[in-house]
Coordinates of C-alpha atoms in Angstrom, one line a residue:
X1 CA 6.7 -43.0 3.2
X2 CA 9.4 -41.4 4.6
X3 CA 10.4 -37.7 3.9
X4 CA 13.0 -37.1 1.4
X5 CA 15.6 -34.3 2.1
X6 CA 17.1 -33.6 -1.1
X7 CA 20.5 -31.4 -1.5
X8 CA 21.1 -28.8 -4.3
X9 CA 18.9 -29.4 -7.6
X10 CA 21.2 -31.8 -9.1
X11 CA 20.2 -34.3 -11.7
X12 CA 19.0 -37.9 -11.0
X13 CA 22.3 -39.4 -12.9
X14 CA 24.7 -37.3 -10.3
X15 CA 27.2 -40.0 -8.6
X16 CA 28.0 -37.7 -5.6
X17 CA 27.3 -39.2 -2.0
X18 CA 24.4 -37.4 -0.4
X19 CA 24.9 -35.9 3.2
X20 CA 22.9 -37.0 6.3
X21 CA 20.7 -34.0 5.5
X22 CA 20.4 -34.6 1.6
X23 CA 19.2 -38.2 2.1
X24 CA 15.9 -39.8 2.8
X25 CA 16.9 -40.0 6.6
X26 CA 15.0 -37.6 8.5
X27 CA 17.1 -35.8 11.1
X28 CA 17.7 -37.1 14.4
X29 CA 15.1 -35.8 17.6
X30 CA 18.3 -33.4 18.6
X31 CA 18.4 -31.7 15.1
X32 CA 15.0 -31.0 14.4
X33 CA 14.7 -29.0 17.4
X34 CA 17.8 -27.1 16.4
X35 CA 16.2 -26.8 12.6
X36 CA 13.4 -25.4 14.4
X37 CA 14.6 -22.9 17.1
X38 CA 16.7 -21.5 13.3
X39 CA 13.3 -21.3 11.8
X40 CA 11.4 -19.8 14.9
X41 CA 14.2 -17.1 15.3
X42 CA 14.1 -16.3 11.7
X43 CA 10.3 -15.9 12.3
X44 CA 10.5 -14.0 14.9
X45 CA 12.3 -11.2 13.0
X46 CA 9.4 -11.1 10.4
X47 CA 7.0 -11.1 12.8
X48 CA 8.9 -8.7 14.9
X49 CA 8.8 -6.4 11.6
X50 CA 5.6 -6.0 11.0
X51 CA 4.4 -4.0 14.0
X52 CA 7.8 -2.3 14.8
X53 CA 7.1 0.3 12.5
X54 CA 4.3 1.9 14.0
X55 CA 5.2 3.5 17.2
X56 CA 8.0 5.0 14.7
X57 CA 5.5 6.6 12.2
X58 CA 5.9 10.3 14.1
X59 CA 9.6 10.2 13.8
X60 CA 9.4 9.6 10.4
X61 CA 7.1 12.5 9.7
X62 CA 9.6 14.7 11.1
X63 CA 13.0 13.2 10.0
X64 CA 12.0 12.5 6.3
X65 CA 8.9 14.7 6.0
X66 CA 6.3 12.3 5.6
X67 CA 2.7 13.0 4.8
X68 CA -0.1 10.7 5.9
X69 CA -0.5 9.1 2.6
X70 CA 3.1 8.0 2.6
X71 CA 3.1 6.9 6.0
X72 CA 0.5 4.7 4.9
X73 CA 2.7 3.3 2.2
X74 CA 5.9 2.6 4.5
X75 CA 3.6 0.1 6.0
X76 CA 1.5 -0.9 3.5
X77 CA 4.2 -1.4 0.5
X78 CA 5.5 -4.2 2.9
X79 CA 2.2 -5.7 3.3
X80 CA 0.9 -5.6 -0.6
X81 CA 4.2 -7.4 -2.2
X82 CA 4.4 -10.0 0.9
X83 CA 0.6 -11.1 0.6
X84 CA 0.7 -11.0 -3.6
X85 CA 3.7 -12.9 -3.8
X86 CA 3.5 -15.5 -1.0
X87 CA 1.4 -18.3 -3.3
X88 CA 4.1 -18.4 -6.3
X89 CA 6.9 -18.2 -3.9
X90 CA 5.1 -21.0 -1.9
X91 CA 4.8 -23.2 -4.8
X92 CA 8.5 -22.5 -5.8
X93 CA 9.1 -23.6 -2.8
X94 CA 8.2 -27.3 -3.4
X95 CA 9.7 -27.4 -7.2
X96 CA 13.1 -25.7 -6.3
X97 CA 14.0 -26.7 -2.3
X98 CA 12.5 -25.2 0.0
X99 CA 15.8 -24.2 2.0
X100 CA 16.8 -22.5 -0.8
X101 CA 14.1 -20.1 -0.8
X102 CA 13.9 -19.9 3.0
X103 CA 17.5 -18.8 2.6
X104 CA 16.9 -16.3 -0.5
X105 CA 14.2 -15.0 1.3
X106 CA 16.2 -14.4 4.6
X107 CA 19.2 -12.9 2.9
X108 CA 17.5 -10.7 0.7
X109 CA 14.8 -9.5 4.0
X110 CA 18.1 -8.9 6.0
X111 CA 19.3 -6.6 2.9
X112 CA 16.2 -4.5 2.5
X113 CA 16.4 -4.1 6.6
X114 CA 19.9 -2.1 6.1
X115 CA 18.8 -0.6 3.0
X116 CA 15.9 0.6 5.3
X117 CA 17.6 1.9 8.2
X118 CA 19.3 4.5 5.8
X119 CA 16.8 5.4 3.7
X120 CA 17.5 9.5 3.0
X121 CA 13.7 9.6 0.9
X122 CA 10.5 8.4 1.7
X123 CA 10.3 6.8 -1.5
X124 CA 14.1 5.0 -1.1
X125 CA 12.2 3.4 2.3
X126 CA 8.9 2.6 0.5
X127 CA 11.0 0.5 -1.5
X128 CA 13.0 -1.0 0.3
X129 CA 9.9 -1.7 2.4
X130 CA 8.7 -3.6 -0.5
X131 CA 11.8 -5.5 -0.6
X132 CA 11.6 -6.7 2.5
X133 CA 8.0 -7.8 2.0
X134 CA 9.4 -10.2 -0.8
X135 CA 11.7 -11.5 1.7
X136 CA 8.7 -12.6 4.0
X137 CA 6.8 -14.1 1.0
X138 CA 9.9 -16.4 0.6
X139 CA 10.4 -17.0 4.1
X140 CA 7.1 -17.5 5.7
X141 CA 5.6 -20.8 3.6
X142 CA 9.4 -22.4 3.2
X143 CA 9.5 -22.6 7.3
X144 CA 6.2 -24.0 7.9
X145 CA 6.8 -26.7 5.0
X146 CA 10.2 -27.5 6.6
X147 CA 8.5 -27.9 9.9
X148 CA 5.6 -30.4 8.0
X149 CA 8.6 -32.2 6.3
X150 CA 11.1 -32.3 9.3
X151 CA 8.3 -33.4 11.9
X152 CA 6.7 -36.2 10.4
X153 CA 4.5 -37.5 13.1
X154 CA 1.6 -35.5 14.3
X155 CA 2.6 -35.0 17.9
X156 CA 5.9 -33.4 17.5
X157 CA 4.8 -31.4 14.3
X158 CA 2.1 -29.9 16.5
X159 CA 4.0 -29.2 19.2
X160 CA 7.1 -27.7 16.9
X161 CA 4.0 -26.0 14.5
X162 CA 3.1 -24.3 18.4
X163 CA 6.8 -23.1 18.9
X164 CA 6.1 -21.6 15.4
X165 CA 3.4 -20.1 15.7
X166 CA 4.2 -18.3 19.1
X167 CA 7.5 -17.1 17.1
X168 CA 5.6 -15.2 14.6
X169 CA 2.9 -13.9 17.0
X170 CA 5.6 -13.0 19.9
X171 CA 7.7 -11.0 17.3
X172 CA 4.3 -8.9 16.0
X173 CA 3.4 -8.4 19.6
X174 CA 7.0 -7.2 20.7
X175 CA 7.4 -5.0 17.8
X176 CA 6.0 -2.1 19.3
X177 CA 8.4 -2.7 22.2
X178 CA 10.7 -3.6 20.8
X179 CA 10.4 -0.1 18.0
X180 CA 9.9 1.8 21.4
X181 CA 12.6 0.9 23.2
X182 CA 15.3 1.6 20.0
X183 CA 13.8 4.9 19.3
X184 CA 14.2 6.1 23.5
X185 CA 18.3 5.2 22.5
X186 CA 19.1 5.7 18.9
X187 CA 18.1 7.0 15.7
X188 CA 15.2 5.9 13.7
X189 CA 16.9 3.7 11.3
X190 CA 17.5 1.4 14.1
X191 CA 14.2 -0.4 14.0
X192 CA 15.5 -1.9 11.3
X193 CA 19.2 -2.2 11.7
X194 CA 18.6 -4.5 14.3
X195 CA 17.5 -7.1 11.6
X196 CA 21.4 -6.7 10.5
X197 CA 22.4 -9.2 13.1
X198 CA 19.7 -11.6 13.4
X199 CA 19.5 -12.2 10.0
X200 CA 22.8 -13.1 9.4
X201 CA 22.9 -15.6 12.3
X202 CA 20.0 -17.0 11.2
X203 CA 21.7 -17.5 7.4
X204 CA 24.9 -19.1 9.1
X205 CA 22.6 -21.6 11.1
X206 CA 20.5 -22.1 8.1
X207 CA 23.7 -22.9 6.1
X208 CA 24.8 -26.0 8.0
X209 CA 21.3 -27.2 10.0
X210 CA 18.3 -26.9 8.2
X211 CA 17.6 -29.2 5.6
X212 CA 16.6 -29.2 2.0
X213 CA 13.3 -30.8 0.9
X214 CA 10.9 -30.2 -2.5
X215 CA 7.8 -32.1 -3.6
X216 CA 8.8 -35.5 -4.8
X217 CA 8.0 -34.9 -8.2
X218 CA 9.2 -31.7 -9.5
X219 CA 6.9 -30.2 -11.9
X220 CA 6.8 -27.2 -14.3
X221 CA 5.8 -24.1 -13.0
X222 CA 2.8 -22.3 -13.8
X223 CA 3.5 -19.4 -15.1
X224 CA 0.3 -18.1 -15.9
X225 CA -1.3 -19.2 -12.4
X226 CA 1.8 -16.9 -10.8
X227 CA 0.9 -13.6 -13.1
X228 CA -3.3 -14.1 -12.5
X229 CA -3.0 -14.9 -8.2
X230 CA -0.3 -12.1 -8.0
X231 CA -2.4 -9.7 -9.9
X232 CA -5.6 -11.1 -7.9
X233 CA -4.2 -10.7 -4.9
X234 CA -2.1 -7.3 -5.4
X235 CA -5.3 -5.8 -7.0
X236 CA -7.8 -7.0 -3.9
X237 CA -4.9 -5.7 -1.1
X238 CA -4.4 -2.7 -3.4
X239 CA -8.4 -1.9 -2.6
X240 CA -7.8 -3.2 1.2
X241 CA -5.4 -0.4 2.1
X242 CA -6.7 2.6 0.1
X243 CA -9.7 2.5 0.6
X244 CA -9.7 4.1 4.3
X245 CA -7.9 6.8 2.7
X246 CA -10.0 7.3 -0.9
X247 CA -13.0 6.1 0.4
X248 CA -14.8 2.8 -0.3
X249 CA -17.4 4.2 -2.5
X250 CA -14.6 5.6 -4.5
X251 CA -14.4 4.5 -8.3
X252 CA -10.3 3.6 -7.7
X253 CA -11.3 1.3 -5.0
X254 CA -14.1 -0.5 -6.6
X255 CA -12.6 -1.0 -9.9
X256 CA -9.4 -2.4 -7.9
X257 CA -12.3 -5.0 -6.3
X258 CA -13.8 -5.6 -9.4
X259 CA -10.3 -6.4 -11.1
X260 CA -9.3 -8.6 -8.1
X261 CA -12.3 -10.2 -8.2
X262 CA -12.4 -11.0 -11.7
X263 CA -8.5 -11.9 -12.1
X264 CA -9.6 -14.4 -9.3
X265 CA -12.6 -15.9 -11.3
X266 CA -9.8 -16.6 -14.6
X267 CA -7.1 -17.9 -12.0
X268 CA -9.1 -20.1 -10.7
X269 CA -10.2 -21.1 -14.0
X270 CA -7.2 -21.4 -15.4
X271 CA -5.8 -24.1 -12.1
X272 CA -8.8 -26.4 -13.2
X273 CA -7.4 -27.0 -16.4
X274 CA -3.8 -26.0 -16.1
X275 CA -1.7 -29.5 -16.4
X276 CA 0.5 -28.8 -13.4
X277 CA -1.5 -25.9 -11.8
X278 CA 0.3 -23.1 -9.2
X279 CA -2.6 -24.1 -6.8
X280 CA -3.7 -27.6 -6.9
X281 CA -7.4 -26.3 -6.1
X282 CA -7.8 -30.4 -4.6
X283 CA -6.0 -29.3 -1.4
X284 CA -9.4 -27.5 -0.6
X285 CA -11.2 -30.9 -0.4
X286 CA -9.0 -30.8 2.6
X287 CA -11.6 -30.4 5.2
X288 CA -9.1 -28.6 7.8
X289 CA -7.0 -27.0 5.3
X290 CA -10.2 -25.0 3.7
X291 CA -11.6 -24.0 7.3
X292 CA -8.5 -23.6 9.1
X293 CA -7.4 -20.8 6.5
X294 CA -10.9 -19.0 7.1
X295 CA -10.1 -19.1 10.7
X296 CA -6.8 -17.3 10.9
X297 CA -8.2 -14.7 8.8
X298 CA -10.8 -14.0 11.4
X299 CA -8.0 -14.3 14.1
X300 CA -5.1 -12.2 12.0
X301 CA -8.2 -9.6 11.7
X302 CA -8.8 -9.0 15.4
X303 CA -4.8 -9.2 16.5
X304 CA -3.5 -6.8 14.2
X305 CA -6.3 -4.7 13.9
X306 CA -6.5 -4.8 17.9
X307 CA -3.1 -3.6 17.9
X308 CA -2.9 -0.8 15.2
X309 CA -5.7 0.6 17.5
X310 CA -4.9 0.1 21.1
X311 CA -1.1 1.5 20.3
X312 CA -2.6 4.7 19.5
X313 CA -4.7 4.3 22.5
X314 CA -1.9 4.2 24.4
X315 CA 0.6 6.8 23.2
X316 CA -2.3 9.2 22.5
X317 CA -4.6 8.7 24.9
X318 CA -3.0 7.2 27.9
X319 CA 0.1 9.4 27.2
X320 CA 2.8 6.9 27.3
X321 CA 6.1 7.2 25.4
X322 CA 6.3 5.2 22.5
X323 CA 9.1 2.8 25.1
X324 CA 6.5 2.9 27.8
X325 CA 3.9 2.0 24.9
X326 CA 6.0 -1.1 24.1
X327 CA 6.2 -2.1 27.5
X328 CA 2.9 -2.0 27.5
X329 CA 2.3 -4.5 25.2
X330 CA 3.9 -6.6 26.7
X331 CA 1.8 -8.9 28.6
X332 CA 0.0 -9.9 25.1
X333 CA 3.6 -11.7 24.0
X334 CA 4.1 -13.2 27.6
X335 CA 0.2 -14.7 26.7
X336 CA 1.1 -15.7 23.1
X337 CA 4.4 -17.2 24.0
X338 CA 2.6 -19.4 26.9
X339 CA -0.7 -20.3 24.8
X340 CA 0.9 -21.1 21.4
X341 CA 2.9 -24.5 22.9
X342 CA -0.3 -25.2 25.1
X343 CA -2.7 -25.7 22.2
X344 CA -0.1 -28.0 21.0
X345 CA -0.6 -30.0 23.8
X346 CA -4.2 -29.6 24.1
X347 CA -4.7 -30.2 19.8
X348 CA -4.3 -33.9 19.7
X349 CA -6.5 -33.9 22.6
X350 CA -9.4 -31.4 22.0
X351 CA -8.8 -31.0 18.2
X352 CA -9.3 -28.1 16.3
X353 CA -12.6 -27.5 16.3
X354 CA -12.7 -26.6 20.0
X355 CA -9.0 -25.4 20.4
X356 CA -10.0 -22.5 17.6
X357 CA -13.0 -21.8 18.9
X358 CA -11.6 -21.1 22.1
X359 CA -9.3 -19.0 20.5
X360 CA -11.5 -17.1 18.7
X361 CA -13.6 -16.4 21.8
X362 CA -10.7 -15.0 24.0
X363 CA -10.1 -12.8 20.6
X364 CA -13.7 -11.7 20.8
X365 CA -13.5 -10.8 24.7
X366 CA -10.5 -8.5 23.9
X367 CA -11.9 -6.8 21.6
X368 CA -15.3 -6.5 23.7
X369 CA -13.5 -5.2 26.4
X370 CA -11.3 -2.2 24.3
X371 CA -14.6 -1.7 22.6
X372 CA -16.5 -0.5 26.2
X373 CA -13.7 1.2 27.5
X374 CA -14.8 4.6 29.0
X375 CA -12.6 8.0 28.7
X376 CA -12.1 7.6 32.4
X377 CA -10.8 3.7 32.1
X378 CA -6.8 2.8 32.6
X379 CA -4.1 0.7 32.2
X380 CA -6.1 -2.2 34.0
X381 CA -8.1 -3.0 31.2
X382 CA -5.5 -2.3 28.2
X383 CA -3.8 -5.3 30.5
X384 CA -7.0 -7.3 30.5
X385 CA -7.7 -6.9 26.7
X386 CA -3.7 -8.0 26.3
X387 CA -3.4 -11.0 28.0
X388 CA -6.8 -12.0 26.0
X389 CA -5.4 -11.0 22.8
X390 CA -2.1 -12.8 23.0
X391 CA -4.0 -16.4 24.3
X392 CA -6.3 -16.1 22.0
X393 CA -4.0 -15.5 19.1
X394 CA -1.7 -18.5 20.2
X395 CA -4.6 -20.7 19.8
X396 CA -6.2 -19.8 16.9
X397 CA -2.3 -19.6 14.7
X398 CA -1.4 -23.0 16.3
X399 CA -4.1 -24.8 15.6
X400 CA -5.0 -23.3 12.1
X401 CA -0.7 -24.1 11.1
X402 CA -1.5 -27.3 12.2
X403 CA -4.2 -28.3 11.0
X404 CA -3.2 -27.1 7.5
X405 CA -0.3 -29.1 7.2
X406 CA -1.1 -32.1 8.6
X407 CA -3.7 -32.4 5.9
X408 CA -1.3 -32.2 3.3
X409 CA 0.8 -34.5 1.4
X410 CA 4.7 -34.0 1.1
X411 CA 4.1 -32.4 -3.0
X412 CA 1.6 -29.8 -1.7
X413 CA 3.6 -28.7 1.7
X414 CA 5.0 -25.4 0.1
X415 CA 1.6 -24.1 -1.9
X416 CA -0.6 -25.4 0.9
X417 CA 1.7 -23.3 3.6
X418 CA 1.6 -20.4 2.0
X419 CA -2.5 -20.9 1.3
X420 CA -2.0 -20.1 5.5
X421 CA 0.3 -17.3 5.3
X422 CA -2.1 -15.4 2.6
X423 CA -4.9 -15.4 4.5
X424 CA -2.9 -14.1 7.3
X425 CA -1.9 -11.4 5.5
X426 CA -5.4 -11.0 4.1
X427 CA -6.7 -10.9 7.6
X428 CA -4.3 -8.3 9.0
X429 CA -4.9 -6.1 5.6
X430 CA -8.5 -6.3 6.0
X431 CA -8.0 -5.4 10.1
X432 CA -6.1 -2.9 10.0
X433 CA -8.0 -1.1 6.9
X434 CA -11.6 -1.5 8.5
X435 CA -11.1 -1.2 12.6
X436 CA -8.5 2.0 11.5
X437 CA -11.4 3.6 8.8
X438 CA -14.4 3.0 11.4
X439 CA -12.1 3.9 13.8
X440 CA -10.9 7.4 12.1
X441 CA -15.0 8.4 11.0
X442 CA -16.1 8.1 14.7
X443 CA -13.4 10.0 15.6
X444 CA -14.1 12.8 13.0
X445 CA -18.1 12.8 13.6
X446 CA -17.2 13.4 17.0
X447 CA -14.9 16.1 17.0
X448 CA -17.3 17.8 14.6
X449 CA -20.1 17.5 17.2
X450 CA -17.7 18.4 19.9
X451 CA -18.8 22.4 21.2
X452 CA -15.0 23.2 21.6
X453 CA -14.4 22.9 18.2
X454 CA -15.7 25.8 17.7
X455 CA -13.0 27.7 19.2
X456 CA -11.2 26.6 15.9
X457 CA -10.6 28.1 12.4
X458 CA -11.6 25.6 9.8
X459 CA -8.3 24.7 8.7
X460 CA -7.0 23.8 12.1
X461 CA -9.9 22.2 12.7
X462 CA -9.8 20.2 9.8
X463 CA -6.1 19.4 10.6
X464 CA -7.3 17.8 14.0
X465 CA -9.9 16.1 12.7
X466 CA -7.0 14.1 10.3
X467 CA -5.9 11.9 13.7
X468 CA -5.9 12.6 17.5
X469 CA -2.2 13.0 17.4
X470 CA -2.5 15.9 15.3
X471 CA -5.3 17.6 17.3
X472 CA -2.9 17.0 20.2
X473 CA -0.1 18.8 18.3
X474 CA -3.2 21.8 17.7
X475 CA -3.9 21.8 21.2
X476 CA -0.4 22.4 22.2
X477 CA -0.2 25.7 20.5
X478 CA -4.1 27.1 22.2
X479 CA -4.4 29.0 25.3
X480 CA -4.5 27.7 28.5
X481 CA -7.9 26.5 29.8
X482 CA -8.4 26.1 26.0
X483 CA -5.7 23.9 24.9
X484 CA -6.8 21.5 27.9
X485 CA -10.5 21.2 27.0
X486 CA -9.8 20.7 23.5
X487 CA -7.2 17.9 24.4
X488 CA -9.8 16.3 26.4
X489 CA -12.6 16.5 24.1
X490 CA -10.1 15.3 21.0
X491 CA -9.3 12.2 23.6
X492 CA -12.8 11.4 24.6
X493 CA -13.9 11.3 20.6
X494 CA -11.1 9.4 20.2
X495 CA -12.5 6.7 22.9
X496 CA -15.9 6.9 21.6
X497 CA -14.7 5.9 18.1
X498 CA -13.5 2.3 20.3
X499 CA -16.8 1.1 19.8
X500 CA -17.6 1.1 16.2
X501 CA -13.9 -0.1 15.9
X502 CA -13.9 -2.8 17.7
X503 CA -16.8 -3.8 17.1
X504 CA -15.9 -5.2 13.8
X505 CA -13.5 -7.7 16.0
X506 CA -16.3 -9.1 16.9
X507 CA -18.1 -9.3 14.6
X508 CA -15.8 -11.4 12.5
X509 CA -14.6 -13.3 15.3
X510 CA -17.9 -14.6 15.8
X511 CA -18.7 -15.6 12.5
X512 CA -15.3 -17.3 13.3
X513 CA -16.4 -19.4 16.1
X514 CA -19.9 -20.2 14.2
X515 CA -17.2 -21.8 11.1
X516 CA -15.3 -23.8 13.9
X517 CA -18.0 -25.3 15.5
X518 CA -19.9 -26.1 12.6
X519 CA -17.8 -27.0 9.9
X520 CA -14.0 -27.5 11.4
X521 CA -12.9 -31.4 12.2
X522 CA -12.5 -32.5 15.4
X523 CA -9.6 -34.1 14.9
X524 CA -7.3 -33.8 12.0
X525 CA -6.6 -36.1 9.5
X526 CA -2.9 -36.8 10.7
X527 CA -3.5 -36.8 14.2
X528 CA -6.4 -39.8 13.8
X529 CA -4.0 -41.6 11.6
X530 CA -1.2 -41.2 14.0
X531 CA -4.0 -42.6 16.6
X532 CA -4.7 -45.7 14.7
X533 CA -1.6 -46.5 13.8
X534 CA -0.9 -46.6 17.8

């Protein structure tokens, strides 16, 4: 069957003529593409918007008076309301149009961005932080369900899905360059002013080119499902980012797991018998949906988790400005940008059994090689790491995307899309909390060991022990010979904490690899269809 493009929610009886895009016609080869450079573009700005951030996290101590626990919400309030949200607004998606709430979610992202840029408060940013994230739980699952409904046939859906999935993981990597470069020229609040203008070019294109689609059937929505998976998953992230900071022993945390864990146990209770459930749980019997979701956890873990560390590495260690940083980095976009439209070619062939497994092995080798890096060590093996990083992550996102929604039917494109984006965001959470705590208790078991900390009182001592850049703010303001060695030793802790870090990249990339060879399809479901029907 055909898939139906359907114009604003107007009732069956309406005697209005339906435009090319409103009627069961798919769009021509022309316009899909176009419909899908306005979707990748619009991707890369959320993409772009997670990591830009972070090289500006020392400006904002200074220029709003930050403390570490807020800098950690700035980030982190984006992160919480984007992966709560994203599997309501993913099944609103396919029961309202899912143009309109790519285009709710684009206008009101764009918003927050300027609200943002001139925050006066760390609390006015943390909100509009927040905001933002909402915007990318509307925006991410509408796209990929647009690209499922607009590409009906396997080969261009997997190559458009690789276009995709090179937009979002381009715009992570080049955030830090991106955030680098604005901060070298203008004031802080750029990083997020330059949304301004992409957004709204995106919502004019949007306007008049993409079109509108929903499941065939619209069905109620599940109110209940949306209050127990937002509470799940807000309680289970809630415990995912504090807990570096609290402690994972801590009661907060493990009550906060405990909740999530429970509220998960009713949700999924309640979709079993629920007439028109939030999350038909029957898209799991989807062989590829059920393991490709597992493996871009694994992959989201190692790429952003490999990035929140090696930027540090960088700026801290390496001494590069956060530009130079950015720069930097930028080798791992170049990869992603080349790898994500070759596993499109390579899917149909290969499948995704062997296409993610590959990708999760170049993931592994990255992290592998930051993991052994030596105080003495370079650029030349940042580079090495980054061109792994940004190959592997093109494989592993295209192939996952793809996989996902080619095994589902046009009802379930919306829910079933943003099954993919949640576990993304899951996997980045879960990265970033575990490589940055592992990362953060080698470094403060070192410098405790270290003999020149000795030289130290115990409160500036226990100030550099909070992060290397504030031991190298400490080591500014000592003597001499003595501000030199204790730089050095506060840098070499810092690489010896690589290890345990990184370790955990590969670690879960492995356990990826094992769950793609053993229990991922070689082929999807769509792309043997498309075969026989040849």
């Amino acid at each position: 069957m055909p898939p139906r493009f359907e114009g604003d929610l107007v009732s069956s009886t309406a005697h209005a003529s339906p435009s090319p895009l409103e009627s069961g016609t798919p769009p021509g080869t022309g316009r899909r593409w176009l419909i899908l450079s306005v979707l990748s573009v619009s991707l890369l700005l959320v993409g772009l918007d997670t990591t830009v951030l972070n090289v500006a996290l020392p400006t904002l101590v200074s220029e709003l008076g930050a403390s570490t626990s807020q800098l950690q919400w700035i980030v982190d309030s984006y992160l919480l309301m984007s992966g709560s949200l994203v599997l309501f607004f993913g099944a609103l998606a396919d029961r309202l149009g899912r143009k309109r709430v790519f285009i709710s979610g684009l206008a009101l992202f764009t918003t927050a961005s300027v609200a943002a840029s001139y925050a006066d408060s760390v609390t006015t940013l943390v909100v509009a932080r927040g905001a933002m994230g909402v915007g990318e739980a509307l925006i991410m699952p509408a796209t990929l369900a647009i690209i499922g409904n607009v590409f009906p046939r396997s080969a261009e859906r997997t190559r458009a899905i690789g276009i995709w999935s090179a937009a979002v993981g381009v715009g992570t990597v080049i955030g830090p360059m991106v955030g680098g470069w604005l901060l070298s020229s203008f004031w802080w609040g750029s990083v997020f002013l330059i949304n301004l203008p992409i957004g709204l070019a995106g919502l004019v294109a949007a306007v008049f080119l993409v079109p509108n689609s929903r499941a065939p059937e619209a069905r109620r929505l599940d109110w209940a499902g949306a209050v127990l998976s937002v509470t799940a998953v807000a309680s289970a992230l809630w415990a995912v980012v504090e807990g570096p900071d609290r402690g994972w022993t801590s009661l907060a945390v493990i009550l906060a797991f405990l909740t999530g864990a429970l509220l998960l146990g009713a949700f999924i209770a309640w979709q079993r018998r629920a007439a028109t459930p939030m999350l038909p749980l029957r898209i799991f019997r989807h062989q590829a949906l059920a393991v490709g979701d597992a493996l871009v956890l694994a992959g989201a873990f190692a790429l952003i988790g490999t990035l929140f560390v090696v930027v540090q590495y960088l700026q801290f260690v390496l001494d590069y400005s956060a530009g130079q940083t950015g720069l930097r980095l930028g080798p791992a976009a170049l990869a992603l940008l080349i790898a994500g439209p070759m596993a499109g070619v390579l899917l149909p062939r290969a499948g995704l059994r062997t296409v993610a497994a590959v990708g999760l092995t170049l993931l592994l080798t990255s992290s592998a090689v930051l993991g052994t890096t030596d105080p003495g060590d370079g650029y030349g093996r940042v580079l090495a790491a980054m061109v792994l990083l940004g190959a592997g992550a093109g494989f592993v996102i295209t192939s996952t995307s793809d996989a996902i929604v080619g095994s589902l039917p046009e009802a379930d494109l919306g829910v079933g899309s943003a099954t993919n984006t949640a576990a993304i965001q899951l996997g980045a959470a879960t990265g970033v909390a575990v490589s940055g705590s592992l990362l953060s208790d080698s470094y403060r078991d070192n410098m405790s060991a270290d003999p020149h900390s000795a030289v130290l009182p115990p409160d500036l001592l226990a100030l550099a022990q909070e992060s290397l850049g504030t031991a190298l703010t400490v080591a500014r303001h000592l003597p001499g010979d003595t501000g030199a060695a204790f730089t050095h030793a506060a840098r070499g802790a810092f690489v010896d904490g690589l290890g345990p870090a990184m370790a955990t990249g590969v670690g879960v990339t492995a356990l990826g690899i094992v769950a793609a060879l053993v229990f991922a399809p070689s082929r999807t479901a769509s792309a043997s269809h498309d075969k026989d029907a040849s």
